mmCIF file with all atom_site columns, C-alpha atoms in Angstrom:
data_model
loop_
_atom_site.group_PDB
_atom_site.id
_atom_site.type_symbol
_atom_site.label_atom_id
_atom_site.label_alt_id
_atom_site.label_comp_id
_atom_site.label_asym_id
_atom_site.label_entity_id
_atom_site.label_seq_id
_atom_site.pdbx_PDB_ins_code
_atom_site.Cartn_x
_atom_site.Cartn_y
_atom_site.Cartn_z
_atom_site.occupancy
_atom_site.B_iso_or_equiv
_atom_site.pdbx_formal_charge
_atom_site.auth_seq_id
_atom_site.auth_comp_id
_atom_site.auth_asym_id
_atom_site.auth_atom_id
_atom_site.pdbx_PDB_model_num
ATOM 1   C CA . MET Z 1 1   ? 0.214   0.250  0.036   1.00 0.00 ? 865 MET Z CA 1
ATOM 2   C CA . ARG Z 1 2   ? 3.353   2.758  0.282   1.00 0.00 ? 866 ARG Z CA 1
ATOM 3   C CA . PRO Z 1 3   ? 4.320   3.919  -2.940  1.00 0.00 ? 867 PRO Z CA 1
ATOM 4   C CA . SER Z 1 4   ? 8.109   3.478  -2.896  1.00 0.00 ? 868 SER Z CA 1
ATOM 5   C CA . ASN Z 1 5   ? 8.445   7.597  -3.116  1.00 0.00 ? 869 ASN Z CA 1
ATOM 6   C CA . ARG Z 1 6   ? 8.427   8.877  0.699   1.00 0.00 ? 870 ARG Z CA 1
ATOM 7   C CA . SER Z 1 7   ? 8.221   12.358 -0.660  1.00 0.00 ? 871 SER Z CA 1
ATOM 8   C CA . ARG Z 1 8   ? 4.629   14.272 0.410   1.00 0.00 ? 872 ARG Z CA 1
ATOM 9   C CA . ALA Z 1 9   ? 5.598   17.288 -2.098  1.00 0.00 ? 873 ALA Z CA 1
ATOM 10  C CA . ALA Z 1 10  ? 1.870   17.735 -3.634  1.00 0.00 ? 874 ALA Z CA 1
ATOM 11  C CA . THR Z 1 11  ? 1.925   19.152 -7.257  1.00 0.00 ? 875 THR Z CA 1
ATOM 12  C CA . THR Z 1 12  ? -0.991  20.634 -9.583  1.00 0.00 ? 876 THR Z CA 1
ATOM 13  C CA . SER Z 1 13  ? -1.277  17.312 -11.279 1.00 0.00 ? 877 SER Z CA 1
ATOM 14  C CA . GLY Z 1 14  ? -3.822  14.969 -9.998  1.00 0.00 ? 878 GLY Z CA 1
ATOM 15  C CA . TRP Z 1 15  ? -4.504  15.095 -6.319  1.00 0.00 ? 879 TRP Z CA 1
ATOM 16  C CA . GLN Z 1 16  ? -2.808  14.289 -2.808  1.00 0.00 ? 880 GLN Z CA 1
ATOM 17  C CA . CYS Z 1 17  ? -3.964  14.495 0.316   1.00 0.00 ? 881 CYS Z CA 1
ATOM 18  C CA . SER Z 1 18  ? -3.320  12.961 4.037   1.00 0.00 ? 882 SER Z CA 1
ATOM 19  C CA . ALA Z 1 19  ? -5.801  12.143 5.868   1.00 0.00 ? 883 ALA Z CA 1
ATOM 20  C CA . GLN Z 1 20  ? -6.073  11.288 10.303  1.00 0.00 ? 884 GLN Z CA 1
ATOM 21  C CA . VAL Z 1 21  ? -8.361  11.231 13.582  1.00 0.00 ? 885 VAL Z CA 1
ATOM 22  C CA . THR Z 1 22  ? -7.924  13.096 16.813  1.00 0.00 ? 886 THR Z CA 1
ATOM 23  C CA . TYR Z 1 23  ? -9.393  13.245 19.864  1.00 0.00 ? 887 TYR Z CA 1
ATOM 24  C CA . ILE Z 1 24  ? -10.720 16.045 21.493  1.00 0.00 ? 888 ILE Z CA 1
ATOM 25  C CA . ARG Z 1 25  ? -11.533 15.987 24.889  1.00 0.00 ? 889 ARG Z CA 1
ATOM 26  C CA . THR Z 1 26  ? -15.146 17.991 25.810  1.00 0.00 ? 890 THR Z CA 1
ATOM 27  C CA . SER Z 1 27  ? -16.954 18.511 28.589  1.00 0.00 ? 891 SER Z CA 1
ATOM 28  C CA . GLN Z 1 28  ? -19.260 15.289 27.820  1.00 0.00 ? 892 GLN Z CA 1
ATOM 29  C CA . GLY Z 1 29  ? -16.794 13.171 27.004  1.00 0.00 ? 893 GLY Z CA 1
ATOM 30  C CA . TRP Z 1 30  ? -14.533 12.611 24.334  1.00 0.00 ? 894 TRP Z CA 1
ATOM 31  C CA . LEU Z 1 31  ? -15.251 13.848 20.494  1.00 0.00 ? 895 LEU Z CA 1
ATOM 32  C CA . TYR Z 1 32  ? -13.373 12.411 17.101  1.00 0.00 ? 896 TYR Z CA 1
ATOM 33  C CA . LEU Z 1 33  ? -12.547 14.594 14.671  1.00 0.00 ? 897 LEU Z CA 1
ATOM 34  C CA . ALA Z 1 34  ? -11.637 12.882 11.149  1.00 0.00 ? 898 ALA Z CA 1
ATOM 35  C CA . ILE Z 1 35  ? -10.444 15.525 8.452   1.00 0.00 ? 899 ILE Z CA 1
ATOM 36  C CA . VAL Z 1 36  ? -9.005  14.983 4.470   1.00 0.00 ? 900 VAL Z CA 1
ATOM 37  C CA . LEU Z 1 37  ? -6.379  17.590 4.074   1.00 0.00 ? 901 LEU Z CA 1
ATOM 38  C CA . ASP Z 1 38  ? -5.345  18.576 0.511   1.00 0.00 ? 902 ASP Z CA 1
ATOM 39  C CA . LEU Z 1 39  ? -1.526  18.235 0.246   1.00 0.00 ? 903 LEU Z CA 1
ATOM 40  C CA . TYR Z 1 40  ? -0.851  20.887 -2.704  1.00 0.00 ? 904 TYR Z CA 1
ATOM 41  C CA . SER Z 1 41  ? -2.675  23.292 -1.149  1.00 0.00 ? 905 SER Z CA 1
ATOM 42  C CA . ARG Z 1 42  ? -2.389  22.785 2.734   1.00 0.00 ? 906 ARG Z CA 1
ATOM 43  C CA . ARG Z 1 43  ? -6.129  23.093 3.626   1.00 0.00 ? 907 ARG Z CA 1
ATOM 44  C CA . VAL Z 1 44  ? -8.863  20.812 4.677   1.00 0.00 ? 908 VAL Z CA 1
ATOM 45  C CA . VAL Z 1 45  ? -11.140 19.235 2.355   1.00 0.00 ? 909 VAL Z CA 1
ATOM 46  C CA . SER Z 1 46  ? -13.708 17.638 4.814   1.00 0.00 ? 910 SER Z CA 1
ATOM 47  C CA . TRP Z 1 47  ? -14.058 16.934 8.427   1.00 0.00 ? 911 TRP Z CA 1
ATOM 48  C CA . ALA Z 1 48  ? -16.012 14.644 9.968   1.00 0.00 ? 912 ALA Z CA 1
ATOM 49  C CA . PHE Z 1 49  ? -17.370 14.302 13.771  1.00 0.00 ? 913 PHE Z CA 1
ATOM 50  C CA . SER Z 1 50  ? -17.972 11.383 15.834  1.00 0.00 ? 914 SER Z CA 1
ATOM 51  C CA . ASN Z 1 51  ? -18.191 9.737  19.486  1.00 0.00 ? 915 ASN Z CA 1
ATOM 52  C CA . GLN Z 1 52  ? -16.418 6.612  18.488  1.00 0.00 ? 916 GLN Z CA 1
ATOM 53  C CA . PRO Z 1 53  ? -13.403 6.578  16.651  1.00 0.00 ? 917 PRO Z CA 1
ATOM 54  C CA . ASN Z 1 54  ? -14.441 4.015  13.927  1.00 0.00 ? 918 ASN Z CA 1
ATOM 55  C CA . SER Z 1 55  ? -14.416 3.080  10.332  1.00 0.00 ? 919 SER Z CA 1
ATOM 56  C CA . GLU Z 1 56  ? -17.472 5.047  9.744   1.00 0.00 ? 920 GLU Z CA 1
ATOM 57  C CA . LEU Z 1 57  ? -16.048 8.406  10.617  1.00 0.00 ? 921 LEU Z CA 1
ATOM 58  C CA . SER Z 1 58  ? -13.191 7.907  7.839   1.00 0.00 ? 922 SER Z CA 1
ATOM 59  C CA . VAL Z 1 59  ? -15.363 6.886  5.543   1.00 0.00 ? 923 VAL Z CA 1
ATOM 60  C CA . ARG Z 1 60  ? -18.014 9.938  5.694   1.00 0.00 ? 924 ARG Z CA 1
ATOM 61  C CA . ALA Z 1 61  ? -14.482 12.335 5.597   1.00 0.00 ? 925 ALA Z CA 1
ATOM 62  C CA . LEU Z 1 62  ? -13.680 10.715 2.415   1.00 0.00 ? 926 LEU Z CA 1
ATOM 63  C CA . GLU Z 1 63  ? -16.926 10.817 1.136   1.00 0.00 ? 927 GLU Z CA 1
ATOM 64  C CA . VAL Z 1 64  ? -17.405 14.429 1.381   1.00 0.00 ? 928 VAL Z CA 1
ATOM 65  C CA . ALA Z 1 65  ? -13.840 15.412 0.263   1.00 0.00 ? 929 ALA Z CA 1
ATOM 66  C CA . VAL Z 1 66  ? -14.704 13.310 -3.015  1.00 0.00 ? 930 VAL Z CA 1
ATOM 67  C CA . GLN Z 1 67  ? -18.137 14.947 -2.932  1.00 0.00 ? 931 GLN Z CA 1
ATOM 68  C CA . HIS Z 1 68  ? -16.701 18.494 -2.776  1.00 0.00 ? 932 HIS Z CA 1
ATOM 69  C CA . ARG Z 1 69  ? -13.407 17.801 -5.161  1.00 0.00 ? 933 ARG Z CA 1
ATOM 70  C CA . ARG Z 1 70  ? -14.920 15.910 -7.826  1.00 0.00 ? 934 ARG Z CA 1
ATOM 71  C CA . PRO Z 1 71  ? -11.436 14.321 -8.853  1.00 0.00 ? 935 PRO Z CA 1
ATOM 72  C CA . ASN Z 1 72  ? -11.373 13.186 -12.383 1.00 0.00 ? 936 ASN Z CA 1
ATOM 73  C CA . GLN Z 1 73  ? -7.547  12.026 -12.375 1.00 0.00 ? 937 GLN Z CA 1
ATOM 74  C CA . SER Z 1 74  ? -5.450  10.384 -10.408 1.00 0.00 ? 938 SER Z CA 1
ATOM 75  C CA . VAL Z 1 75  ? -6.097  10.664 -6.251  1.00 0.00 ? 939 VAL Z CA 1
ATOM 76  C CA . LEU Z 1 76  ? -3.418  9.230  -3.756  1.00 0.00 ? 940 LEU Z CA 1
ATOM 77  C CA . PHE Z 1 77  ? -4.967  8.952  -0.205  1.00 0.00 ? 941 PHE Z CA 1
ATOM 78  C CA . HIS Z 1 78  ? -2.157  9.166  2.610   1.00 0.00 ? 942 HIS Z CA 1
ATOM 79  C CA . SER Z 1 79  ? -2.931  8.317  5.895   1.00 0.00 ? 943 SER Z CA 1
ATOM 80  C CA . ASP Z 1 80  ? -1.505  6.177  9.230   1.00 0.00 ? 944 ASP Z CA 1
ATOM 81  C CA . GLN Z 1 81  ? -2.026  2.984  9.922   1.00 0.00 ? 945 GLN Z CA 1
ATOM 82  C CA . GLY Z 1 82  ? -4.946  2.775  12.101  1.00 0.00 ? 946 GLY Z CA 1
ATOM 83  C CA . VAL Z 1 83  ? -7.533  0.762  12.237  1.00 0.00 ? 947 VAL Z CA 1
ATOM 84  C CA . GLN Z 1 84  ? -10.183 3.158  10.798  1.00 0.00 ? 948 GLN Z CA 1
ATOM 85  C CA . TYR Z 1 85  ? -7.702  3.299  7.721   1.00 0.00 ? 949 TYR Z CA 1
ATOM 86  C CA . SER Z 1 86  ? -6.796  0.119  7.109   1.00 0.00 ? 950 SER Z CA 1
ATOM 87  C CA . SER Z 1 87  ? -10.024 -1.683 7.419   1.00 0.00 ? 951 SER Z CA 1
ATOM 88  C CA . ASP Z 1 88  ? -12.542 -3.170 4.951   1.00 0.00 ? 952 ASP Z CA 1
ATOM 89  C CA . THR Z 1 89  ? -14.920 -0.180 4.918   1.00 0.00 ? 953 THR Z CA 1
ATOM 90  C CA . PHE Z 1 90  ? -12.583 2.116  4.465   1.00 0.00 ? 954 PHE Z CA 1
ATOM 91  C CA . ARG Z 1 91  ? -10.603 0.396  2.004   1.00 0.00 ? 955 ARG Z CA 1
ATOM 92  C CA . ASN Z 1 92  ? -13.734 -0.727 0.085   1.00 0.00 ? 956 ASN Z CA 1
ATOM 93  C CA . ALA Z 1 93  ? -14.652 2.909  -0.452  1.00 0.00 ? 957 ALA Z CA 1
ATOM 94  C CA . LEU Z 1 94  ? -11.415 4.045  -1.593  1.00 0.00 ? 958 LEU Z CA 1
ATOM 95  C CA . SER Z 1 95  ? -11.495 1.474  -4.444  1.00 0.00 ? 959 SER Z CA 1
ATOM 96  C CA . LYS Z 1 96  ? -14.979 2.766  -5.022  1.00 0.00 ? 960 LYS Z CA 1
ATOM 97  C CA . HIS Z 1 97  ? -14.059 5.699  -6.505  1.00 0.00 ? 961 HIS Z CA 1
ATOM 98  C CA . ASN Z 1 98  ? -10.497 4.795  -7.852  1.00 0.00 ? 962 ASN Z CA 1
ATOM 99  C CA . ILE Z 1 99  ? -8.199  6.064  -5.086  1.00 0.00 ? 963 ILE Z CA 1
ATOM 100 C CA . THR Z 1 100 ? -5.112  4.883  -4.320  1.00 0.00 ? 964 THR Z CA 1
ATOM 101 C CA . ALA Z 1 101 ? -3.917  4.527  -0.520  1.00 0.00 ? 965 ALA Z CA 1
ATOM 102 C CA . SER Z 1 102 ? -0.906  5.185  1.153   1.00 0.00 ? 966 SER Z CA 1
ATOM 103 C CA . MET Z 1 103 ? -0.500  4.504  4.501   1.00 0.00 ? 967 MET Z CA 1
ATOM 104 C CA . SER Z 1 104 ? 3.058   5.556  6.945   1.00 0.00 ? 968 SER Z CA 1
ATOM 105 C CA . ARG Z 1 105 ? 5.390   3.235  8.199   1.00 0.00 ? 969 ARG Z CA 1
ATOM 106 C CA . ARG Z 1 106 ? 4.624   2.212  11.260  1.00 0.00 ? 970 ARG Z CA 1
ATOM 107 C CA . GLY Z 1 107 ? 5.643   4.054  14.011  1.00 0.00 ? 971 GLY Z CA 1
ATOM 108 C CA . ASN Z 1 108 ? 6.560   7.480  11.986  1.00 0.00 ? 972 ASN Z CA 1
ATOM 109 C CA . CYS Z 1 109 ? 4.567   10.592 12.580  1.00 0.00 ? 973 CYS Z CA 1
ATOM 110 C CA . HIS Z 1 110 ? 7.407   12.092 10.448  1.00 0.00 ? 974 HIS Z CA 1
ATOM 111 C CA . ASP Z 1 111 ? 5.362   10.765 7.371   1.00 0.00 ? 975 ASP Z CA 1
ATOM 112 C CA . ASN Z 1 112 ? 2.260   11.972 8.060   1.00 0.00 ? 976 ASN Z CA 1
ATOM 113 C CA . ALA Z 1 113 ? 3.733   15.666 9.186   1.00 0.00 ? 977 ALA Z CA 1
ATOM 114 C CA . VAL Z 1 114 ? 1.615   17.884 7.501   1.00 0.00 ? 978 VAL Z CA 1
ATOM 115 C CA . THR Z 1 115 ? -1.837  16.536 9.247   1.00 0.00 ? 979 THR Z CA 1
ATOM 116 C CA . GLU Z 1 116 ? 0.310   15.905 12.491  1.00 0.00 ? 980 GLU Z CA 1
ATOM 117 C CA . ARG Z 1 117 ? 1.111   19.836 12.144  1.00 0.00 ? 981 ARG Z CA 1
ATOM 118 C CA . PHE Z 1 118 ? -2.363  20.977 11.364  1.00 0.00 ? 982 PHE Z CA 1
ATOM 119 C CA . PHE Z 1 119 ? -3.986  19.188 14.582  1.00 0.00 ? 983 PHE Z CA 1
ATOM 120 C CA . ARG Z 1 120 ? -1.216  20.143 16.581  1.00 0.00 ? 984 ARG Z CA 1
ATOM 121 C CA . SER Z 1 121 ? -2.103  23.856 15.636  1.00 0.00 ? 985 SER Z CA 1
ATOM 122 C CA . LEU Z 1 122 ? -5.939  23.464 16.063  1.00 0.00 ? 986 LEU Z CA 1
ATOM 123 C CA . LYS Z 1 123 ? -5.523  22.207 19.357  1.00 0.00 ? 987 LYS Z CA 1
ATOM 124 C CA . SER Z 1 124 ? -3.238  24.878 20.953  1.00 0.00 ? 988 SER Z CA 1
ATOM 125 C CA . GLU Z 1 125 ? -5.054  27.495 18.818  1.00 0.00 ? 989 GLU Z CA 1
ATOM 126 C CA . ARG Z 1 126 ? -8.210  27.099 19.220  1.00 0.00 ? 990 ARG Z CA 1
ATOM 127 C CA . VAL Z 1 127 ? -9.592  23.933 20.943  1.00 0.00 ? 991 VAL Z CA 1
ATOM 128 C CA . ASN Z 1 128 ? -7.585  24.172 24.051  1.00 0.00 ? 992 ASN Z CA 1
ATOM 129 C CA . TYR Z 1 129 ? -8.925  27.728 24.667  1.00 0.00 ? 993 TYR Z CA 1
ATOM 130 C CA . THR Z 1 130 ? -12.667 27.079 23.636  1.00 0.00 ? 994 THR Z CA 1
ATOM 131 C CA . ILE Z 1 131 ? -14.115 23.725 25.036  1.00 0.00 ? 995 ILE Z CA 1
#
């Protein structure tokens, strides 16, 4: 599932995105946020919230991204090896849209640094001050 080129330098040709799930503590318990981030523009294309970190959460974020972007060329979808992204449910959703999966090396957060950095900024600048 991993392409041999580890570079995440996106170009305008094709669409490369990165996805991840994080958890946010609220006064009513944990809330899970899944995002799909465009690696070229570094903008969030879609997101989904749930009270459970399951594959359905990630599929919802993927479906919104596909609906929003309507890709008509090659798509590379990068994620970590979390159960949400390695599940049959999620892999079938990728296949349905002819999207190529790419997964981080096990235990290597640097492979998904763009989304890790986004979540760090989100939590330090917004979440920790508002919830």
